[in-house]
Coordinates of C-alpha atoms in Angstrom, one line a residue:
M28 CA -113.3 119.4 141.5
I29 CA -116.7 118.6 142.7
S30 CA -118.2 118.4 139.1
T31 CA -115.3 116.2 138.0
T32 CA -115.8 113.7 140.8
R33 CA -119.5 113.6 140.0
E34 CA -119.1 113.2 136.3
R35 CA -116.6 110.4 136.5
P36 CA -118.9 107.8 138.1
R37 CA -121.6 108.8 135.6
G38 CA -119.2 108.2 132.7
I39 CA -118.2 104.8 134.2
F40 CA -121.8 103.8 134.8
K41 CA -122.8 104.8 131.3
E42 CA -119.9 102.8 129.9
F43 CA -120.9 99.8 132.0
L44 CA -124.5 100.0 130.7
E45 CA -123.4 100.2 127.1
Q46 CA -121.0 97.3 127.6
S47 CA -123.8 95.2 129.2
T48 CA -126.2 96.0 126.5
E49 CA -123.9 94.8 123.8
M50 CA -122.9 91.6 125.6
E51 CA -124.4 88.4 124.3
L52 CA -127.2 86.7 126.2
L53 CA -127.3 82.9 126.5
R54 CA -130.5 81.3 127.7
F55 CA -130.0 77.7 129.0
T56 CA -132.1 75.2 130.9
T57 CA -131.1 72.6 133.4
A58 CA -132.6 69.2 134.0
G59 CA -131.6 66.1 135.9
S60 CA -133.0 63.2 137.8
V61 CA -134.0 63.5 141.5
D62 CA -130.9 63.8 143.7
D63 CA -128.5 64.3 140.8
G64 CA -127.4 67.6 142.4
K65 CA -128.9 70.0 139.9
S66 CA -129.8 72.7 142.5
T67 CA -126.4 72.3 144.1
L68 CA -124.7 72.8 140.7
I69 CA -126.6 76.0 140.0
G70 CA -126.0 77.3 143.4
R71 CA -122.3 76.5 143.1
L72 CA -122.2 78.1 139.6
L73 CA -123.8 81.3 140.9
H74 CA -121.6 81.4 144.0
D75 CA -118.3 80.8 142.3
S76 CA -119.1 83.3 139.5
N77 CA -120.0 86.0 142.0
G78 CA -123.6 85.9 141.0
V79 CA -125.1 85.8 144.6
Y80 CA -125.9 88.9 146.6
D81 CA -124.5 89.1 150.1
D82 CA -127.9 89.1 151.8
Q83 CA -128.9 85.9 149.9
L84 CA -125.7 84.3 151.0
A85 CA -126.2 85.3 154.6
S86 CA -129.8 84.0 154.5
V87 CA -128.6 80.6 153.3
K88 CA -125.9 80.4 156.0
K89 CA -128.5 81.1 158.7
S90 CA -130.9 78.5 157.3
G91 CA -131.8 75.7 159.6
I92 CA -131.8 73.3 156.6
N93 CA -128.4 72.1 155.4
R94 CA -128.1 68.8 153.6
S95 CA -124.4 69.2 152.8
S96 CA -121.3 68.5 154.7
G97 CA -120.0 72.1 154.3
P98 CA -121.0 75.4 155.8
I99 CA -123.2 76.2 152.8
D100 CA -126.0 74.2 151.2
F101 CA -125.7 75.6 147.7
S102 CA -129.1 74.1 146.6
L103 CA -130.9 76.6 148.9
L104 CA -129.8 79.4 146.6
T105 CA -132.2 78.0 143.9
D106 CA -134.9 76.0 145.7
G107 CA -137.0 79.0 146.7
L108 CA -140.3 77.3 147.5
R109 CA -140.8 76.0 151.0
A110 CA -141.9 72.6 149.7
E111 CA -138.7 72.4 147.6
R112 CA -136.5 73.1 150.6
E113 CA -138.3 70.7 152.8
Q114 CA -138.2 67.8 150.2
G115 CA -134.9 68.7 148.6
I116 CA -136.4 68.6 145.1
T117 CA -137.2 71.2 142.4
I118 CA -140.9 71.5 141.7
D119 CA -141.5 74.6 139.6
V120 CA -139.4 76.4 137.0
A121 CA -137.1 79.0 138.5
Y122 CA -135.3 81.6 136.5
R123 CA -132.0 82.9 137.6
Y124 CA -129.8 85.7 136.1
F125 CA -126.1 86.2 136.3
A126 CA -123.3 87.6 134.2
T127 CA -119.5 87.2 133.7
S128 CA -117.1 89.5 131.8
R129 CA -117.8 87.6 128.6
R130 CA -121.6 86.9 128.5
K131 CA -124.9 87.3 130.2
F132 CA -127.0 84.3 131.3
I133 CA -130.6 83.4 132.1
I134 CA -131.0 79.9 133.7
A135 CA -134.3 78.1 133.6
D136 CA -134.0 75.6 136.5
T137 CA -136.5 73.0 135.6
P138 CA -137.8 69.9 137.7
G139 CA -136.4 66.5 136.9
H140 CA -139.3 64.3 138.1
E141 CA -141.5 62.7 135.4
Q142 CA -144.7 64.3 136.8
Y143 CA -143.2 67.7 136.1
T144 CA -142.5 67.1 132.4
R145 CA -144.7 70.0 131.4
N146 CA -142.6 72.3 133.6
M147 CA -139.4 71.2 131.9
A148 CA -140.9 71.8 128.4
T149 CA -142.0 75.3 129.5
G150 CA -138.5 76.2 130.7
A151 CA -136.7 74.7 127.7
S152 CA -139.0 76.3 125.1
T153 CA -136.8 79.4 124.7
A154 CA -133.4 77.9 125.6
D155 CA -130.3 78.0 123.4
L156 CA -128.6 75.2 125.4
A157 CA -129.6 72.4 127.8
V158 CA -127.5 71.3 130.7
I159 CA -128.5 67.7 131.7
L160 CA -127.0 66.3 134.9
V161 CA -125.9 62.7 135.1
D162 CA -125.0 61.0 138.3
A163 CA -121.6 59.4 137.8
T164 CA -122.5 56.6 140.3
K165 CA -125.7 55.7 138.4
G166 CA -124.9 56.5 134.7
I167 CA -127.6 57.1 132.1
L168 CA -131.1 56.7 133.6
P169 CA -134.5 56.6 132.0
Q170 CA -135.0 60.2 133.1
T171 CA -131.8 61.2 131.3
R172 CA -133.3 59.8 128.1
R173 CA -136.5 61.8 128.8
H174 CA -134.6 65.0 129.3
A175 CA -132.5 64.5 126.2
F176 CA -135.6 63.7 124.2
I177 CA -137.4 66.8 125.3
A178 CA -134.4 68.9 124.5
S179 CA -134.2 67.5 121.0
L180 CA -138.0 67.8 120.5
L181 CA -137.8 71.5 121.4
G182 CA -135.0 72.1 118.9
I183 CA -132.2 72.9 121.4
R184 CA -129.1 72.6 119.3
H185 CA -126.5 72.5 122.1
V186 CA -126.6 69.9 125.0
L187 CA -124.1 69.6 127.8
A188 CA -124.0 66.5 130.0
A189 CA -122.6 67.5 133.4
V190 CA -121.4 64.2 134.9
N191 CA -121.8 65.1 138.5
K192 CA -120.6 63.5 141.8
M193 CA -117.2 62.6 140.4
D194 CA -116.0 62.9 144.0
L195 CA -118.0 59.8 144.9
V196 CA -116.2 57.7 142.3
D197 CA -112.7 59.0 143.3
Y198 CA -112.6 61.1 140.1
R199 CA -111.8 57.9 138.0
E200 CA -111.4 58.7 134.3
E201 CA -112.8 55.4 133.1
V202 CA -116.2 56.1 134.9
F203 CA -116.5 59.4 133.1
L204 CA -115.5 57.9 129.7
D205 CA -118.2 55.2 130.1
V206 CA -120.9 57.8 130.8
E207 CA -119.6 60.0 128.0
Q208 CA -119.8 57.2 125.5
D209 CA -123.3 56.2 126.5
F210 CA -124.6 59.9 126.4
L211 CA -123.0 60.6 123.0
Q212 CA -124.6 57.5 121.6
L213 CA -128.0 58.7 123.0
A214 CA -127.5 62.1 121.5
G215 CA -126.7 60.5 118.1
Q216 CA -130.0 58.5 118.3
L217 CA -132.0 61.7 119.0
G218 CA -130.2 63.8 116.3
I219 CA -128.4 66.1 118.8
A220 CA -125.3 67.0 116.8
R221 CA -123.6 69.3 119.3
A222 CA -123.2 67.4 122.6
Q223 CA -120.5 68.0 125.2
C224 CA -119.7 66.1 128.4
V225 CA -117.9 67.6 131.4
P226 CA -116.9 65.8 134.6
I227 CA -117.8 67.9 137.7
S228 CA -118.4 67.8 141.4
A229 CA -121.0 70.4 142.3
L230 CA -120.4 69.8 146.0
E231 CA -116.6 70.4 145.8
G232 CA -116.6 72.8 142.8
D233 CA -114.4 70.8 140.4
N234 CA -114.8 71.9 136.8
V235 CA -117.8 74.1 137.5
V236 CA -116.1 77.5 137.4
E237 CA -112.6 76.6 138.3
R238 CA -110.7 73.6 136.9
G239 CA -110.3 70.7 139.3
E240 CA -106.8 69.4 140.1
R241 CA -108.2 66.0 140.8
T242 CA -109.3 65.6 137.1
S243 CA -106.0 66.4 135.5
W244 CA -106.8 63.7 132.9
Y245 CA -109.6 65.9 131.5
Q246 CA -108.5 68.6 129.0
G247 CA -111.8 70.0 127.9
P248 CA -113.5 73.2 129.1
T249 CA -115.1 73.7 132.5
L250 CA -118.9 74.1 132.6
L251 CA -118.7 77.9 132.7
E252 CA -116.1 78.0 130.0
H253 CA -118.4 76.1 127.7
L254 CA -121.3 78.3 128.5
E255 CA -119.2 81.4 127.8
T256 CA -117.8 80.1 124.4
V257 CA -120.6 78.1 122.8
P258 CA -121.5 79.8 119.5
L259 CA -124.8 81.7 119.4
T260 CA -124.6 82.9 115.8
E261 CA -126.8 80.0 114.6
R262 CA -130.4 80.9 114.1
D263 CA -133.4 79.0 112.7
A264 CA -132.6 77.2 109.5
L265 CA -135.2 79.3 107.7
E266 CA -133.8 82.6 106.2
S267 CA -136.9 83.7 104.3
L268 CA -139.0 86.5 105.7
R269 CA -141.9 85.7 108.0
F270 CA -143.6 88.8 109.5
P271 CA -146.9 88.0 111.4
V272 CA -149.0 91.1 111.7
Q273 CA -150.0 91.9 115.2
M274 CA -151.7 95.2 114.8
V275 CA -152.7 97.8 112.2
I276 CA -151.6 101.3 113.2
R277 CA -153.5 104.2 111.7
P278 CA -153.1 107.3 113.8
D279 CA -154.3 109.6 110.9
A280 CA -155.3 109.4 107.3
K281 CA -151.7 109.8 106.1
F282 CA -150.1 106.9 108.0
R283 CA -151.0 103.1 107.7
G284 CA -148.6 100.7 109.2
F285 CA -148.5 97.1 110.2
A286 CA -146.8 96.3 113.5
G287 CA -145.3 92.9 114.4
R288 CA -142.2 91.0 115.2
V289 CA -139.9 89.6 112.5
A290 CA -140.1 85.8 113.0
S291 CA -137.3 85.1 110.5
G292 CA -135.3 86.7 107.6
V293 CA -134.3 90.2 106.9
I294 CA -136.5 93.0 105.5
R295 CA -135.4 96.2 103.9
P296 CA -137.2 99.1 102.2
G297 CA -137.9 98.3 98.6
D298 CA -138.1 94.5 99.2
D299 CA -141.0 92.6 97.6
V300 CA -143.3 90.9 100.0
L301 CA -146.3 88.6 99.6
A302 CA -149.4 89.1 101.8
L303 CA -151.2 86.1 103.1
P304 CA -154.0 85.0 102.9
S305 CA -154.8 87.4 100.0
G306 CA -151.8 86.4 97.9
R307 CA -151.3 90.1 96.8
K308 CA -147.7 91.2 96.2
T309 CA -146.4 94.6 97.2
R310 CA -143.2 96.4 98.4
V311 CA -142.0 97.7 101.7
R312 CA -142.0 101.5 101.7
S313 CA -140.4 102.1 105.1
I314 CA -139.5 100.4 108.3
V315 CA -140.6 102.5 111.3
S316 CA -139.5 102.2 114.9
Y317 CA -139.5 104.3 118.0
D318 CA -136.0 105.6 117.1
G319 CA -137.1 106.5 113.5
D320 CA -136.9 104.8 110.2
L321 CA -134.5 101.8 109.9
P322 CA -132.5 100.6 106.9
E323 CA -133.4 97.0 107.7
A324 CA -135.0 94.8 110.3
F325 CA -134.3 91.2 111.2
A326 CA -135.5 88.6 113.7
P327 CA -136.5 89.1 116.5
M328 CA -137.0 92.9 116.1
S329 CA -140.4 94.4 116.6
V330 CA -141.1 97.1 114.0
T331 CA -143.9 98.7 111.9
L332 CA -143.9 98.3 108.1
Q333 CA -145.4 100.7 105.7
L334 CA -146.2 99.2 102.3
E335 CA -146.3 100.8 98.8
D336 CA -149.9 99.6 98.1
E337 CA -153.1 99.8 100.1
I338 CA -153.8 96.1 100.7
D339 CA -156.1 94.4 103.1
L340 CA -154.1 93.1 106.1
S341 CA -155.2 92.5 109.7
R342 CA -154.1 90.8 112.9
G343 CA -153.1 87.2 112.2
D344 CA -152.2 87.8 108.5
M345 CA -148.5 87.4 107.4
L346 CA -146.0 89.1 105.1
V347 CA -143.6 86.6 103.6
S348 CA -140.9 86.3 101.0
P349 CA -142.5 85.9 97.5
D350 CA -140.0 83.3 96.4
N351 CA -140.2 81.0 99.5
G352 CA -143.5 81.1 101.3
P353 CA -144.7 79.1 104.3
R354 CA -147.0 76.1 104.2
V355 CA -150.6 77.2 104.0
S356 CA -153.0 74.5 105.3
Q357 CA -155.8 73.8 107.7
R358 CA -154.5 70.3 108.5
F359 CA -151.1 69.4 109.9
R360 CA -149.3 66.9 112.2
A361 CA -147.5 68.1 115.3
M362 CA -145.8 66.9 118.4
V363 CA -147.8 68.0 121.5
V364 CA -146.9 68.3 125.1
W365 CA -150.1 68.1 127.1
L366 CA -150.1 70.5 130.1
H367 CA -153.6 70.2 131.7
E368 CA -155.3 67.8 134.0
S369 CA -158.2 67.4 131.6
P370 CA -157.1 65.0 128.9
L371 CA -156.8 65.6 125.2
E372 CA -159.3 63.5 123.2
A373 CA -159.6 63.0 119.5
G374 CA -162.5 64.9 118.0
K375 CA -162.5 67.6 120.7
T376 CA -162.3 71.3 119.6
Y377 CA -159.9 73.8 121.2
L378 CA -158.6 77.3 120.4
V379 CA -155.2 77.5 118.8
K380 CA -152.9 80.5 119.2
H381 CA -150.4 80.5 116.3
T382 CA -148.2 83.5 115.8
A383 CA -150.7 86.4 116.0
R384 CA -153.7 84.3 114.7
Q385 CA -156.2 82.6 116.9
T386 CA -158.9 80.3 115.7
K387 CA -160.7 77.1 116.4
I388 CA -158.9 73.7 115.9
R389 CA -159.9 70.1 116.2
A390 CA -157.8 67.2 117.2
L391 CA -158.4 64.6 114.4
Q392 CA -156.4 61.6 115.8
I393 CA -153.6 60.7 118.1
R394 CA -151.0 58.9 115.9
H395 CA -148.9 57.7 118.8
R396 CA -147.8 58.6 122.2
V397 CA -144.1 58.6 123.1
N398 CA -142.9 56.7 126.1
V399 CA -140.5 59.4 127.4
N400 CA -138.5 56.8 129.3
T401 CA -137.9 54.3 126.6
L402 CA -138.7 56.5 123.6
E403 CA -141.0 53.8 122.2
H404 CA -144.2 54.7 120.3
E405 CA -147.4 53.6 122.0
Q406 CA -151.0 53.6 120.9
A407 CA -153.2 56.0 122.8
A408 CA -156.9 57.1 122.7
R409 CA -156.3 60.2 125.0
L410 CA -153.4 62.3 126.4
N411 CA -153.0 62.9 130.1
M412 CA -151.0 65.6 131.7
N413 CA -147.3 65.5 130.8
D414 CA -147.9 63.1 127.9
I415 CA -146.0 63.8 124.6
A416 CA -147.6 62.6 121.4
S417 CA -147.9 63.0 117.6
V418 CA -151.3 64.4 116.8
E419 CA -153.1 65.4 113.6
F420 CA -155.1 68.6 113.7
E421 CA -157.5 70.5 111.5
A422 CA -157.9 74.3 112.0
H423 CA -161.1 76.3 111.2
V424 CA -159.1 78.5 108.8
P425 CA -155.7 77.9 107.1
L426 CA -152.6 78.7 109.1
F427 CA -149.3 79.9 107.7
F428 CA -146.5 77.8 109.2
D429 CA -143.1 76.2 108.7
P430 CA -141.8 73.0 110.3
Y431 CA -140.7 73.7 113.9
A432 CA -137.2 72.4 112.9
S433 CA -136.9 75.3 110.4
N434 CA -138.6 78.1 112.5
R435 CA -139.6 78.0 116.1
A436 CA -141.8 81.1 115.8
T437 CA -144.0 79.9 112.9
G438 CA -143.7 76.2 113.8
S439 CA -145.0 76.4 117.4
F440 CA -148.5 76.9 118.8
I441 CA -150.5 76.6 122.1
L442 CA -153.9 75.1 122.6
I443 CA -156.4 76.9 124.8
D444 CA -159.6 75.6 126.4
A445 CA -162.4 77.7 125.1
I446 CA -164.4 77.6 128.3
S447 CA -161.8 78.1 131.0
N448 CA -159.3 80.0 128.8
A449 CA -156.6 77.8 130.3
T450 CA -153.5 76.9 128.2
V451 CA -153.8 73.1 127.9
G452 CA -151.2 72.1 125.4
A453 CA -148.1 73.2 123.5
G454 CA -147.2 71.9 120.0
M455 CA -144.4 71.8 117.5
I456 CA -145.6 71.4 113.9
Q457 CA -143.8 68.7 111.9
E458 CA -145.6 68.8 108.5
A459 CA -148.7 69.8 106.6
L460 CA -151.4 67.3 105.7
P461 CA -153.5 67.5 102.5
D462 CA -156.7 69.5 103.2
R463 CA -159.7 67.3 103.3
K464 CA -162.6 68.0 100.9
E465 CA -166.1 67.7 102.3
P466 CA -168.4 65.3 100.4
G467 CA -171.2 66.8 98.4
G468 CA -169.6 70.3 98.5
Q469 CA -170.5 71.1 94.9
E470 CA -174.1 70.1 95.2
L471 CA -174.6 72.1 98.4
A472 CA -172.8 75.2 97.2
S473 CA -175.0 78.2 97.1
L474 CA -175.5 80.3 94.0
K475 CA -173.7 83.2 95.7
A476 CA -170.6 81.1 96.4
T477 CA -170.4 79.8 92.8
Q478 CA -170.5 83.4 91.5
E479 CA -167.3 84.3 93.5
R480 CA -164.2 84.4 91.4
V481 CA -161.4 81.9 92.2
S482 CA -158.6 83.8 93.8
A483 CA -154.9 83.3 93.0
Q484 CA -154.2 82.1 96.5
E485 CA -157.0 79.4 96.2
R486 CA -155.3 78.1 93.1
Y487 CA -151.9 78.1 94.9
E488 CA -153.4 76.1 97.8
R489 CA -155.0 73.6 95.5
H490 CA -151.8 73.0 93.6
G491 CA -149.7 73.1 96.8
H492 CA -147.1 75.5 95.2
Y493 CA -146.6 79.0 93.7
P494 CA -146.4 79.5 89.9
A495 CA -143.1 80.0 88.2
I496 CA -141.4 80.1 84.8
F497 CA -138.1 78.2 84.2
L498 CA -136.0 79.3 81.3
L499 CA -133.9 76.5 80.0
E500 CA -133.1 77.9 76.6
N501 CA -131.8 75.4 73.9
R502 CA -132.1 72.5 76.3
P503 CA -135.3 70.6 75.3
A504 CA -134.2 67.2 76.6
L505 CA -133.4 68.6 80.0
A506 CA -136.7 70.5 80.0
S507 CA -138.6 67.3 79.2
S508 CA -136.9 65.5 82.1
L509 CA -137.6 68.3 84.4
E510 CA -141.3 68.4 83.4
R511 CA -141.6 64.6 84.1
A512 CA -139.8 64.9 87.5
L513 CA -142.0 67.8 88.6
F514 CA -145.1 66.1 87.4
E515 CA -144.3 63.0 89.4
Q516 CA -143.8 65.2 92.5
G517 CA -147.3 66.7 92.2
F518 CA -146.6 70.0 90.4
E519 CA -148.9 71.4 87.8
V520 CA -146.3 71.8 85.0
L521 CA -146.2 72.5 81.3
H522 CA -143.2 72.3 78.9
L523 CA -143.3 75.1 76.2
N524 CA -140.9 75.7 73.3
D525 CA -140.8 78.4 70.6
G526 CA -141.8 75.9 67.9
E527 CA -145.3 75.7 69.3
A528 CA -146.1 79.4 69.0
S529 CA -144.8 82.8 67.9
P530 CA -143.0 85.1 70.4
D531 CA -146.3 87.0 71.1
T532 CA -148.4 83.9 71.6
L533 CA -145.6 82.3 73.6
L534 CA -145.8 85.2 76.1
D535 CA -149.6 84.8 76.2
A536 CA -149.1 81.1 77.0
M537 CA -146.7 81.8 79.8
R538 CA -149.0 84.4 81.3
A539 CA -151.9 81.9 81.2
T540 CA -149.8 79.3 83.1
Q541 CA -149.0 82.0 85.7
R542 CA -152.7 82.9 86.1
I543 CA -153.7 79.3 86.7
G544 CA -150.9 78.8 89.2
A545 CA -148.9 76.3 87.1
V546 CA -145.1 76.0 86.5
S547 CA -144.0 76.4 82.9
I548 CA -140.7 75.4 81.4
Y549 CA -139.4 77.1 78.2
S550 CA -136.6 75.3 76.3
G551 CA -136.7 76.9 72.8
E552 CA -134.2 79.3 71.3
A553 CA -132.8 82.1 73.3
L554 CA -135.4 84.9 73.9
D555 CA -134.5 88.4 73.0
T556 CA -133.8 91.1 75.6
E557 CA -137.2 92.8 75.1
T558 CA -139.1 89.6 75.6
K559 CA -137.2 88.8 78.8
Q560 CA -137.8 92.3 80.1
R561 CA -141.5 91.9 79.5
L562 CA -141.5 88.6 81.3
T563 CA -139.4 89.9 84.2
S564 CA -141.8 92.8 84.8
E565 CA -144.7 90.4 85.0
V566 CA -143.5 87.4 87.0
E567 CA -140.4 88.5 88.9
P568 CA -139.1 87.1 91.2
R569 CA -140.4 83.7 90.0
L570 CA -138.8 84.0 86.6
L571 CA -136.0 81.4 87.1
D572 CA -133.5 82.0 84.3
L573 CA -131.2 79.0 84.7
S574 CA -129.8 79.6 81.2
R575 CA -128.4 83.0 82.1
E576 CA -127.1 82.0 85.6
N577 CA -125.6 78.6 84.6
Q578 CA -124.3 79.0 81.0
N579 CA -121.4 76.6 81.7
A580 CA -123.2 74.1 83.8
N581 CA -124.0 70.6 82.6
D582 CA -127.5 69.1 82.4
E583 CA -127.1 67.2 85.7
E584 CA -126.1 70.3 87.7
L585 CA -129.0 72.3 86.1
F586 CA -131.5 69.5 86.9
R587 CA -130.5 69.5 90.6
R588 CA -130.6 73.2 90.7
A589 CA -134.1 73.3 89.1
L590 CA -135.5 70.7 91.5
A591 CA -134.1 72.7 94.5
L592 CA -135.8 75.9 93.2
A593 CA -139.0 74.0 92.6
D594 CA -139.0 72.7 96.1
S595 CA -138.9 76.3 97.4
L596 CA -142.2 77.0 95.6
R597 CA -144.2 74.6 97.7
L598 CA -146.9 75.6 100.1
A599 CA -147.4 72.2 101.6
R600 CA -145.4 69.1 101.2
P601 CA -147.5 66.0 100.3
Q602 CA -147.1 62.9 102.3
N603 CA -145.2 60.1 100.8
N604 CA -146.5 56.5 100.7
Q605 CA -144.5 55.4 103.7
E606 CA -145.8 58.3 105.9
K607 CA -149.3 57.5 104.8
A608 CA -148.8 53.9 105.8
N609 CA -147.7 54.9 109.3

């Protein structure tokens, strides 16, 4: 009997832990203007969802500060700093955890005042959803625009506008509808596709956790219902592999592994990978973890990869998908949130921490500063603390990155002051810029440098794309059109057909275009199986056989498909004329 009673709680506790581990986690941030009731809302949410410990609740009840008309000032549950309680405002980022039967939550409670913009950006950087409070008596304010802009800038896909203080406008439906219309219009301007508005009263508790009887005209979800049901299956748009190497593990002569966190994509044993910056191609032998070898790994798992070949990789290098690599460039444009009292000035050098790579970087120019209240672009010679701006940078060595909109992990970076070691800025990469060539480089090159062979990766970086072979058998007109289109887009491209060479010399020509990093298009008669197998063994996976995969497709469909495949070969997208003009 004794053993039975002891084992039962253990079993229940184990079941509880397993259920908690498997439960989804939603990270969300909150923001609002001063006195919008943000801290009260979070306190109400924690209290009504049973997320407050008894001793915390008792402490709040005994507090000498109570700005509400009820027995409990819910804002005191979140405003932990003495200055916050005395002033009734949120100053620093506060993280709160609670859970329901459907989902776990981490709240990043961020300040609403303009002088704490950097704090909001910090709290929102890892969020899946943003809750922006709007005072129903005031409507959309400049700070509301600022909070929505920062949410869109940081790539937060879901934004919920909590229209608070409905009790002060007698819960009138027309007031809520006017605010909802204005906010949805703002969300559309900022490119926020998934916006939801909920009428609430944080003080009275209407539509926070329980549905309010005084808003019977509202049929949508309560705030908690939306938090519990918003989909979390969406990841970064990029599906290709990105694996920044953090450490080389070599405990003995028999084991050599590369540890890191998968930034995007899925990796399995036997998959082909491309090593950057060397440009060497290899395969994954095994995926090692603490629990043993794994059949696959995906973002954001931390694992160790063993490779088939002994290639040179170190901290800061990256393993990527061979058929869709990242941009490789020293120069890029990024949106920057400046975090430090010392201003950012054009021409100044900092340290950049990007994935696992750290190097020197120079701010080339400030393209424009964003007025976070009006969203207008302004000219600026320097950036002060809390400023947000578009800035061009040049790193000391090439970085391997994707646009932030496609991949947060490889599209973000921080700037560090080399003297104080303080983090001074955070950036979101928008696009690569053409690498600048130094004047007189050929004349000043040393004899030793001129004797070094040109690597494959250097050719790829000069062309801005990887090599590939397109097979468009018996479609010479389509091949000519594709050659012209790719040439106009900046590709090194050559159209081949079997009338120009014998099968053996044709293979040699294709190999040559591969070696110089160019794209070749074959449009002659159908190649025999042996010839295709020889090509496949040498250039796979960049042998793009559109003839085999699209036998019944028309020329227009094949043309669009070929352009899409060619776009995936790019290392860095060139600026168009309009962007250069800006």
